[in-house]
PDB file of C-alpha atoms in Angstrom:
ATOM      1  CA  MET A   1      37.499   4.816 -21.271  1.00  0.00           C
ATOM      2  CA  ALA A   2      40.003   7.670 -20.929  1.00  0.00           C
ATOM      3  CA  GLU A   3      41.135   7.197 -24.550  1.00  0.00           C
ATOM      4  CA  THR A   4      37.645   7.167 -26.101  1.00  0.00           C
ATOM      5  CA  TRP A   5      35.738   9.783 -24.118  1.00  0.00           C
ATOM      6  CA  ARG A   6      36.307  13.527 -24.209  1.00  0.00           C
ATOM      7  CA  ILE A   7      35.488  15.081 -20.838  1.00  0.00           C
ATOM      8  CA  LEU A   8      34.981  18.841 -20.442  1.00  0.00           C
ATOM      9  CA  ILE A   9      34.486  20.639 -17.125  1.00  0.00           C
ATOM     10  CA  GLN A  10      32.989  24.075 -16.608  1.00  0.00           C
ATOM     11  CA  GLU A  11      34.364  25.304 -13.294  1.00  0.00           C
ATOM     12  CA  GLY A  12      31.985  28.238 -12.842  1.00  0.00           C
ATOM     13  CA  GLU A  13      29.072  30.140 -14.300  1.00  0.00           C
ATOM     14  CA  GLY A  14      29.960  31.954 -17.507  1.00  0.00           C
ATOM     15  CA  THR A  15      33.361  30.280 -17.871  1.00  0.00           C
ATOM     16  CA  GLU A  16      34.462  28.249 -20.887  1.00  0.00           C
ATOM     17  CA  PRO A  17      34.646  24.484 -20.283  1.00  0.00           C
ATOM     18  CA  ARG A  18      38.159  23.049 -20.214  1.00  0.00           C
ATOM     19  CA  GLU A  19      39.211  19.544 -21.163  1.00  0.00           C
ATOM     20  CA  PHE A  20      39.712  17.188 -18.241  1.00  0.00           C
ATOM     21  CA  LYS A  21      43.157  15.580 -18.604  1.00  0.00           C
ATOM     22  CA  SER A  22      43.892  14.056 -15.220  1.00  0.00           C
ATOM     23  CA  GLY A  23      44.104  10.443 -16.286  1.00  0.00           C
ATOM     24  CA  VAL A  24      40.596   9.068 -15.924  1.00  0.00           C
ATOM     25  CA  ARG A  25      40.941   5.322 -15.332  1.00  0.00           C
ATOM     26  CA  GLN A  26      37.248   4.499 -15.137  1.00  0.00           C
ATOM     27  CA  LEU A  27      33.898   6.206 -15.610  1.00  0.00           C
ATOM     28  CA  ASP A  28      30.867   5.045 -13.587  1.00  0.00           C
ATOM     29  CA  LEU A  29      27.363   6.236 -14.434  1.00  0.00           C
ATOM     30  CA  THR A  30      24.274   5.797 -12.232  1.00  0.00           C
ATOM     31  CA  PRO A  31      20.814   7.368 -12.637  1.00  0.00           C
ATOM     32  CA  SER A  32      21.850  10.243 -10.370  1.00  0.00           C
ATOM     33  CA  GLU A  33      25.637  10.534 -10.411  1.00  0.00           C
ATOM     34  CA  LEU A  34      28.689  10.397 -12.671  1.00  0.00           C
ATOM     35  CA  THR A  35      31.959   9.336 -11.046  1.00  0.00           C
ATOM     36  CA  LEU A  36      35.413   9.715 -12.592  1.00  0.00           C
ATOM     37  CA  TRP A  37      38.046   7.389 -11.126  1.00  0.00           C
ATOM     38  CA  LEU A  38      41.450   9.069 -11.270  1.00  0.00           C
ATOM     39  CA  SER A  39      43.176   6.319  -9.293  1.00  0.00           C
ATOM     40  CA  ASP A  40      42.217   3.416  -7.046  1.00  0.00           C
ATOM     41  CA  GLN A  41      41.422   5.899  -4.266  1.00  0.00           C
ATOM     42  CA  GLU A  42      40.802   9.295  -5.869  1.00  0.00           C
ATOM     43  CA  THR A  43      37.477  10.097  -7.504  1.00  0.00           C
ATOM     44  CA  ARG A  44      35.455  13.118  -8.613  1.00  0.00           C
ATOM     45  CA  SER A  45      31.667  12.885  -8.620  1.00  0.00           C
ATOM     46  CA  PHE A  46      29.088  14.990 -10.409  1.00  0.00           C
ATOM     47  CA  ALA A  47      25.304  15.045 -10.156  1.00  0.00           C
ATOM     48  CA  ILE A  48      23.660  13.969 -13.404  1.00  0.00           C
ATOM     49  CA  SER A  49      21.683  17.221 -13.304  1.00  0.00           C
ATOM     50  CA  ASN A  50      25.046  18.953 -13.789  1.00  0.00           C
ATOM     51  CA  ALA A  51      26.173  16.793 -16.717  1.00  0.00           C
ATOM     52  CA  THR A  52      25.531  16.785 -20.460  1.00  0.00           C
ATOM     53  CA  ILE A  53      26.300  13.337 -21.888  1.00  0.00           C
ATOM     54  CA  ASP A  54      26.629  12.843 -25.651  1.00  0.00           C
ATOM     55  CA  LEU A  55      26.805   9.061 -26.115  1.00  0.00           C
ATOM     56  CA  GLU A  56      27.072   9.193 -29.896  1.00  0.00           C
ATOM     57  CA  ASN A  57      30.166  11.419 -29.907  1.00  0.00           C
ATOM     58  CA  HIS A  58      31.629  10.105 -26.628  1.00  0.00           C
ATOM     59  CA  ARG A  59      31.585  13.569 -25.107  1.00  0.00           C
ATOM     60  CA  ILE A  60      30.718  14.521 -21.540  1.00  0.00           C
ATOM     61  CA  GLU A  61      30.399  18.107 -20.355  1.00  0.00           C
ATOM     62  CA  LEU A  62      30.330  18.626 -16.599  1.00  0.00           C
ATOM     63  CA  ARG A  63      29.429  21.714 -14.629  1.00  0.00           C
ATOM     64  CA  ALA A  64      31.300  21.768 -11.355  1.00  0.00           C
ATOM     65  CA  ARG A  65      29.099  21.724  -8.275  1.00  0.00           C
ATOM     66  CA  SER A  66      28.992  24.663  -5.932  1.00  0.00           C
ATOM     67  CA  LEU A  67      28.138  22.283  -3.064  1.00  0.00           C
ATOM     68  CA  PRO A  68      29.245  18.799  -2.008  1.00  0.00           C
ATOM     69  CA  LEU A  69      26.955  16.146  -3.481  1.00  0.00           C
ATOM     70  CA  ILE A  70      25.360  15.223  -0.146  1.00  0.00           C
ATOM     71  CA  LEU A  71      24.281  18.846   0.407  1.00  0.00           C
ATOM     72  CA  GLU A  72      22.828  18.968  -3.101  1.00  0.00           C
ATOM     73  CA  TYR A  73      20.648  15.974  -2.245  1.00  0.00           C
ATOM     74  CA  ILE A  74      19.627  17.471   1.101  1.00  0.00           C
ATOM     75  CA  TYR A  75      18.619  20.753  -0.536  1.00  0.00           C
ATOM     76  CA  ARG A  76      16.959  18.882  -3.394  1.00  0.00           C
ATOM     77  CA  ARG A  77      14.692  16.962  -1.019  1.00  0.00           C
ATOM     78  CA  ARG A  78      11.388  18.780  -1.370  1.00  0.00           C
ATOM     79  CA  SER A  79       7.813  17.731  -0.660  1.00  0.00           C
ATOM     80  CA  ILE A  80       6.751  16.315  -4.026  1.00  0.00           C
ATOM     81  CA  ARG A  81       3.050  15.477  -4.300  1.00  0.00           C
ATOM     82  CA  LYS A  82       2.629  14.867  -8.041  1.00  0.00           C
ATOM     83  CA  TYR A  83       4.000  11.777  -9.797  1.00  0.00           C
ATOM     84  CA  THR A  84       4.148  10.216 -13.243  1.00  0.00           C
ATOM     85  CA  ASN A  85       2.701   6.779 -13.988  1.00  0.00           C
ATOM     86  CA  GLU A  86       6.162   5.201 -14.082  1.00  0.00           C
ATOM     87  CA  PRO A  87       6.490   2.504 -11.393  1.00  0.00           C
ATOM     88  CA  VAL A  88       9.295   2.368  -8.827  1.00  0.00           C
ATOM     89  CA  ASN A  89      11.064  -0.941  -9.405  1.00  0.00           C
ATOM     90  CA  ASP A  90      12.013  -3.535  -6.798  1.00  0.00           C
ATOM     91  CA  GLU A  91      15.713  -2.685  -6.924  1.00  0.00           C
ATOM     92  CA  THR A  92      15.033   0.973  -6.165  1.00  0.00           C
ATOM     93  CA  ILE A  93      12.672   0.080  -3.325  1.00  0.00           C
ATOM     94  CA  ASP A  94      15.413  -2.083  -1.803  1.00  0.00           C
ATOM     95  CA  LEU A  95      17.876   0.811  -2.079  1.00  0.00           C
ATOM     96  CA  LEU A  96      15.441   3.149  -0.335  1.00  0.00           C
ATOM     97  CA  LEU A  97      14.857   0.686   2.506  1.00  0.00           C
ATOM     98  CA  LYS A  98      18.590   0.100   2.931  1.00  0.00           C
ATOM     99  CA  ALA A  99      19.079   3.845   3.189  1.00  0.00           C
ATOM    100  CA  ALA A 100      16.290   4.082   5.760  1.00  0.00           C
ATOM    101  CA  MET A 101      17.851   1.356   7.891  1.00  0.00           C
ATOM    102  CA  ALA A 102      21.247   3.053   7.782  1.00  0.00           C
ATOM    103  CA  ALA A 103      19.814   5.637  10.180  1.00  0.00           C
ATOM    104  CA  PRO A 104      21.163   6.033  13.728  1.00  0.00           C
ATOM    105  CA  SER A 105      19.309   4.243  16.501  1.00  0.00           C
ATOM    106  CA  ALA A 106      19.606   4.659  20.264  1.00  0.00           C
ATOM    107  CA  ASN A 107      21.507   1.677  21.698  1.00  0.00           C
ATOM    108  CA  ASP A 108      21.321   0.172  18.199  1.00  0.00           C
ATOM    109  CA  VAL A 109      17.869  -1.236  18.985  1.00  0.00           C
ATOM    110  CA  ARG A 110      16.385  -0.325  15.585  1.00  0.00           C
ATOM    111  CA  PRO A 111      12.745  -0.386  16.757  1.00  0.00           C
ATOM    112  CA  TRP A 112      11.354   0.093  13.266  1.00  0.00           C
ATOM    113  CA  ALA A 113       9.440  -1.829  10.628  1.00  0.00           C
ATOM    114  CA  PHE A 114       8.324  -0.793   7.153  1.00  0.00           C
ATOM    115  CA  ILE A 115       5.319  -1.781   5.076  1.00  0.00           C
ATOM    116  CA  VAL A 116       5.661  -1.321   1.301  1.00  0.00           C
ATOM    117  CA  VAL A 117       2.271  -0.545  -0.236  1.00  0.00           C
ATOM    118  CA  ARG A 118       1.881  -0.770  -4.007  1.00  0.00           C
ATOM    119  CA  GLU A 119      -1.628  -2.135  -4.581  1.00  0.00           C
ATOM    120  CA  PRO A 120      -3.676   0.712  -6.122  1.00  0.00           C
ATOM    121  CA  GLU A 121      -6.819   0.003  -4.090  1.00  0.00           C
ATOM    122  CA  ARG A 122      -4.908   0.011  -0.818  1.00  0.00           C
ATOM    123  CA  ARG A 123      -3.087   3.235  -1.771  1.00  0.00           C
ATOM    124  CA  ARG A 124      -6.394   4.893  -2.601  1.00  0.00           C
ATOM    125  CA  ALA A 125      -7.698   3.871   0.819  1.00  0.00           C
ATOM    126  CA  LEU A 126      -4.629   5.396   2.503  1.00  0.00           C
ATOM    127  CA  ALA A 127      -5.220   8.595   0.531  1.00  0.00           C
ATOM    128  CA  LYS A 128      -8.627   8.965   2.216  1.00  0.00           C
ATOM    129  CA  ILE A 129      -7.263   8.831   5.771  1.00  0.00           C
ATOM    130  CA  LYS A 130      -6.966  12.605   5.951  1.00  0.00           C
ATOM    131  CA  GLN A 131      -6.895  15.664   3.702  1.00  0.00           C
ATOM    132  CA  TRP A 132      -3.127  15.747   3.311  1.00  0.00           C
ATOM    133  CA  ALA A 133      -2.755  12.082   2.367  1.00  0.00           C
ATOM    134  CA  PHE A 134      -4.308  12.501  -1.104  1.00  0.00           C
ATOM    135  CA  MET A 135      -0.994  11.947  -2.916  1.00  0.00           C
ATOM    136  CA  CYS A 136      -0.866   8.327  -1.727  1.00  0.00           C
ATOM    137  CA  ALA A 137      -3.399   7.450  -4.432  1.00  0.00           C
ATOM    138  CA  ASP A 138      -1.065   8.529  -7.256  1.00  0.00           C
ATOM    139  CA  ALA A 139       2.330   7.607  -5.793  1.00  0.00           C
ATOM    140  CA  PRO A 140       3.388   4.209  -7.180  1.00  0.00           C
ATOM    141  CA  VAL A 141       4.699   3.193  -3.755  1.00  0.00           C
ATOM    142  CA  VAL A 142       3.854   4.238  -0.208  1.00  0.00           C
ATOM    143  CA  PHE A 143       5.997   3.281   2.783  1.00  0.00           C
ATOM    144  CA  ALA A 144       4.375   3.007   6.201  1.00  0.00           C
ATOM    145  CA  VAL A 145       7.023   3.684   8.859  1.00  0.00           C
ATOM    146  CA  LEU A 146       6.284   1.825  12.093  1.00  0.00           C
ATOM    147  CA  GLY A 147       7.894   1.984  15.524  1.00  0.00           C
ATOM    148  CA  ASN A 148       7.578  -0.166  18.613  1.00  0.00           C
ATOM    149  CA  PRO A 149       7.756   1.598  22.009  1.00  0.00           C
ATOM    150  CA  ASN A 150       8.210  -1.783  23.719  1.00  0.00           C
ATOM    151  CA  PHE A 151      11.600  -1.994  22.045  1.00  0.00           C
ATOM    152  CA  SER A 152      12.805   1.547  22.725  1.00  0.00           C
ATOM    153  CA  ASP A 153      11.707   4.780  24.405  1.00  0.00           C
ATOM    154  CA  HIS A 154      13.376   6.541  21.459  1.00  0.00           C
ATOM    155  CA  TRP A 155      11.326   4.926  18.715  1.00  0.00           C
ATOM    156  CA  ILE A 156      10.046   8.297  17.469  1.00  0.00           C
ATOM    157  CA  GLU A 157      13.560   9.736  17.027  1.00  0.00           C
ATOM    158  CA  ASP A 158      14.895   6.530  15.466  1.00  0.00           C
ATOM    159  CA  CYS A 159      12.022   6.127  13.011  1.00  0.00           C
ATOM    160  CA  SER A 160      12.094   9.818  12.105  1.00  0.00           C
ATOM    161  CA  ALA A 161      15.781   9.509  11.198  1.00  0.00           C
ATOM    162  CA  ALA A 162      14.995   6.423   9.089  1.00  0.00           C
ATOM    163  CA  ALA A 163      12.143   8.215   7.304  1.00  0.00           C
ATOM    164  CA  GLU A 164      14.329  11.206   6.458  1.00  0.00           C
ATOM    165  CA  ASN A 165      17.077   8.885   5.196  1.00  0.00           C
ATOM    166  CA  LEU A 166      14.577   7.301   2.823  1.00  0.00           C
ATOM    167  CA  LEU A 167      13.432  10.676   1.507  1.00  0.00           C
ATOM    168  CA  LEU A 168      17.032  11.830   1.003  1.00  0.00           C
ATOM    169  CA  ALA A 169      17.838   8.621  -0.863  1.00  0.00           C
ATOM    170  CA  ALA A 170      14.777   9.176  -3.042  1.00  0.00           C
ATOM    171  CA  ALA A 171      16.030  12.661  -3.938  1.00  0.00           C
ATOM    172  CA  GLY A 172      19.455  11.239  -4.752  1.00  0.00           C
ATOM    173  CA  LEU A 173      17.878   8.656  -7.068  1.00  0.00           C
ATOM    174  CA  GLY A 174      15.894  11.270  -8.958  1.00  0.00           C
ATOM    175  CA  LEU A 175      12.598  10.438  -7.232  1.00  0.00           C
ATOM    176  CA  GLY A 176      10.208  12.659  -5.334  1.00  0.00           C
ATOM    177  CA  GLY A 177       8.538  11.976  -2.019  1.00  0.00           C
ATOM    178  CA  VAL A 178       6.547  13.507   0.796  1.00  0.00           C
ATOM    179  CA  TRP A 179       6.090  12.804   4.513  1.00  0.00           C
ATOM    180  CA  VAL A 180       2.461  12.233   5.556  1.00  0.00           C
ATOM    181  CA  ALA A 181       2.253  12.622   9.336  1.00  0.00           C
ATOM    182  CA  ILE A 182       0.169  10.046  11.233  1.00  0.00           C
ATOM    183  CA  TYR A 183       1.416   9.816  14.830  1.00  0.00           C
ATOM    184  CA  PRO A 184       0.293  11.014  17.376  1.00  0.00           C
ATOM    185  CA  ARG A 185      -3.212  11.385  15.903  1.00  0.00           C
ATOM    186  CA  ILE A 186      -5.002   8.273  17.185  1.00  0.00           C
ATOM    187  CA  GLU A 187      -7.833   8.537  14.663  1.00  0.00           C
ATOM    188  CA  TYR A 188      -5.414   8.480  11.701  1.00  0.00           C
ATOM    189  CA  GLU A 189      -3.325   5.707  13.192  1.00  0.00           C
ATOM    190  CA  LYS A 190      -6.397   3.556  13.767  1.00  0.00           C
ATOM    191  CA  LYS A 191      -7.354   3.792  10.081  1.00  0.00           C
ATOM    192  CA  VAL A 192      -3.845   2.865   8.880  1.00  0.00           C
ATOM    193  CA  ARG A 193      -3.682   0.029  11.407  1.00  0.00           C
ATOM    194  CA  THR A 194      -6.911  -1.455  10.048  1.00  0.00           C
ATOM    195  CA  LEU A 195      -5.942  -1.083   6.381  1.00  0.00           C
ATOM    196  CA  LEU A 196      -2.479  -2.608   6.795  1.00  0.00           C
ATOM    197  CA  ASN A 197      -3.249  -5.168   9.515  1.00  0.00           C
ATOM    198  CA  ILE A 198      -0.773  -3.651  11.987  1.00  0.00           C
ATOM    199  CA  PRO A 199      -0.574  -5.214  15.474  1.00  0.00           C
ATOM    200  CA  PRO A 200      -1.503  -2.978  18.444  1.00  0.00           C
ATOM    201  CA  ASN A 201       2.061  -2.895  19.849  1.00  0.00           C
ATOM    202  CA  TRP A 202       3.306  -1.038  16.732  1.00  0.00           C
ATOM    203  CA  HIS A 203       2.723   2.688  16.181  1.00  0.00           C
ATOM    204  CA  VAL A 204       2.483   4.323  12.742  1.00  0.00           C
ATOM    205  CA  LEU A 205       4.846   7.282  12.667  1.00  0.00           C
ATOM    206  CA  CYS A 206       4.136   8.359   9.083  1.00  0.00           C
ATOM    207  CA  LEU A 207       3.480   7.411   5.501  1.00  0.00           C
ATOM    208  CA  LEU A 208       6.039   8.232   2.797  1.00  0.00           C
ATOM    209  CA  ALA A 209       4.607   8.602  -0.703  1.00  0.00           C
ATOM    210  CA  VAL A 210       7.330   8.152  -3.341  1.00  0.00           C
ATOM    211  CA  GLY A 211       7.399   8.230  -7.127  1.00  0.00           C
ATOM    212  CA  HIS A 212       8.908   9.757 -10.249  1.00  0.00           C
ATOM    213  CA  PRO A 213       8.178  13.497  -9.942  1.00  0.00           C
ATOM    214  CA  ALA A 214       5.645  15.208 -12.186  1.00  0.00           C
ATOM    215  CA  GLU A 215       6.426  18.587 -10.630  1.00  0.00           C
ATOM    216  CA  HIS A 216       9.695  20.452 -10.130  1.00  0.00           C
ATOM    217  CA  LYS A 217      10.742  22.399  -7.068  1.00  0.00           C
ATOM    218  CA  PRO A 218      14.194  24.021  -6.957  1.00  0.00           C
ATOM    219  CA  PRO A 219      16.722  22.985  -4.299  1.00  0.00           C
ATOM    220  CA  ARG A 220      16.699  25.182  -1.217  1.00  0.00           C
ATOM    221  CA  THR A 221      17.540  25.583   2.433  1.00  0.00           C
ATOM    222  CA  ARG A 222      15.366  27.432   4.910  1.00  0.00           C
ATOM    223  CA  TYR A 223      18.259  28.466   7.127  1.00  0.00           C
ATOM    224  CA  GLU A 224      17.349  31.181   9.660  1.00  0.00           C
ATOM    225  CA  ALA A 225      20.299  32.728  11.491  1.00  0.00           C
ATOM    226  CA  ASN A 226      18.035  34.106  14.228  1.00  0.00           C
ATOM    227  CA  LYS A 227      17.299  30.537  15.351  1.00  0.00           C
ATOM    228  CA  VAL A 228      20.953  29.678  15.975  1.00  0.00           C
ATOM    229  CA  TYR A 229      22.658  30.342  19.340  1.00  0.00           C
ATOM    230  CA  TYR A 230      26.195  29.618  20.497  1.00  0.00           C
ATOM    231  CA  GLU A 231      27.108  28.178  23.901  1.00  0.00           C
ATOM    232  CA  THR A 232      23.856  29.257  25.633  1.00  0.00           C
ATOM    233  CA  PHE A 233      20.291  29.984  24.515  1.00  0.00           C
ATOM    234  CA  GLY A 234      19.840  33.581  23.452  1.00  0.00           C
ATOM    235  CA  ALA A 235      23.579  34.246  23.160  1.00  0.00           C
TER     236      ALA A 235
END
C-alpha cells in the first residue's frame, strides 16, 4: 500500500499539502474514517470529511484535524430530522446497538432494552404520538429505548447514557438522528407501550429516529463559560 498510494497532508488552512513519508504499512478505510498504520502500534486517523480520495490515481489528500476525532463526532452530533430514502442496514444497526450498550451503568446492572422499529406503518404510528415525533415516519429506523426501574433506581441515567452513545455512533457513521423525549409524560408512554407491546414494568425513556441525513448542520458546541464553577457553586 505504501508503494502504490501517494498520500498528501495539509497541516493547516491555507498551507500547501506535503507528501506523507513516514512509512505507511497499511491503510484502512471505513465509511467515516481513514486510518494510516505506521507500525503495529502507531496510527494516524482522519475523518472522511477531511479526506479527498482519488482511487483512479491512487492519491489521497488529507486535511489535518483541528480536534481529536472523538470531539469531531461529539460536535457533529446534531438533531437531524430529515432523511433520505436509503435504508440503514442490519450491520449498521448492530453497530449502533453495540455502541449504546457500551454506556456506563450503575453497579453494571444495565437496566435497558431496545426495540428496533423499521415497519413503515408502525413508524408512521409513532410519528403521531406527539408533535415533535413527526420525523419517525421518514426515518428508516427508530429505536425505542426502554428502562426497568425494578432493576435499578438509576435506569434513567443509564438509559440516557446509552441513548447518547447511539446518537454519537450514528454521527460517526455518517448518519443523522434525533432524540424524541417520551418519559415522564404518561400519555406519550402509554401510546408507545400499546404500539410496541411493551410490558408495564418497562418505561419508555425516548425514541431515537435515525437515517441517512437529507439536511446538513455544521458541527458545534454550545459551551457557556458562565455555567462553569470551580470548587464551589458560584466561585
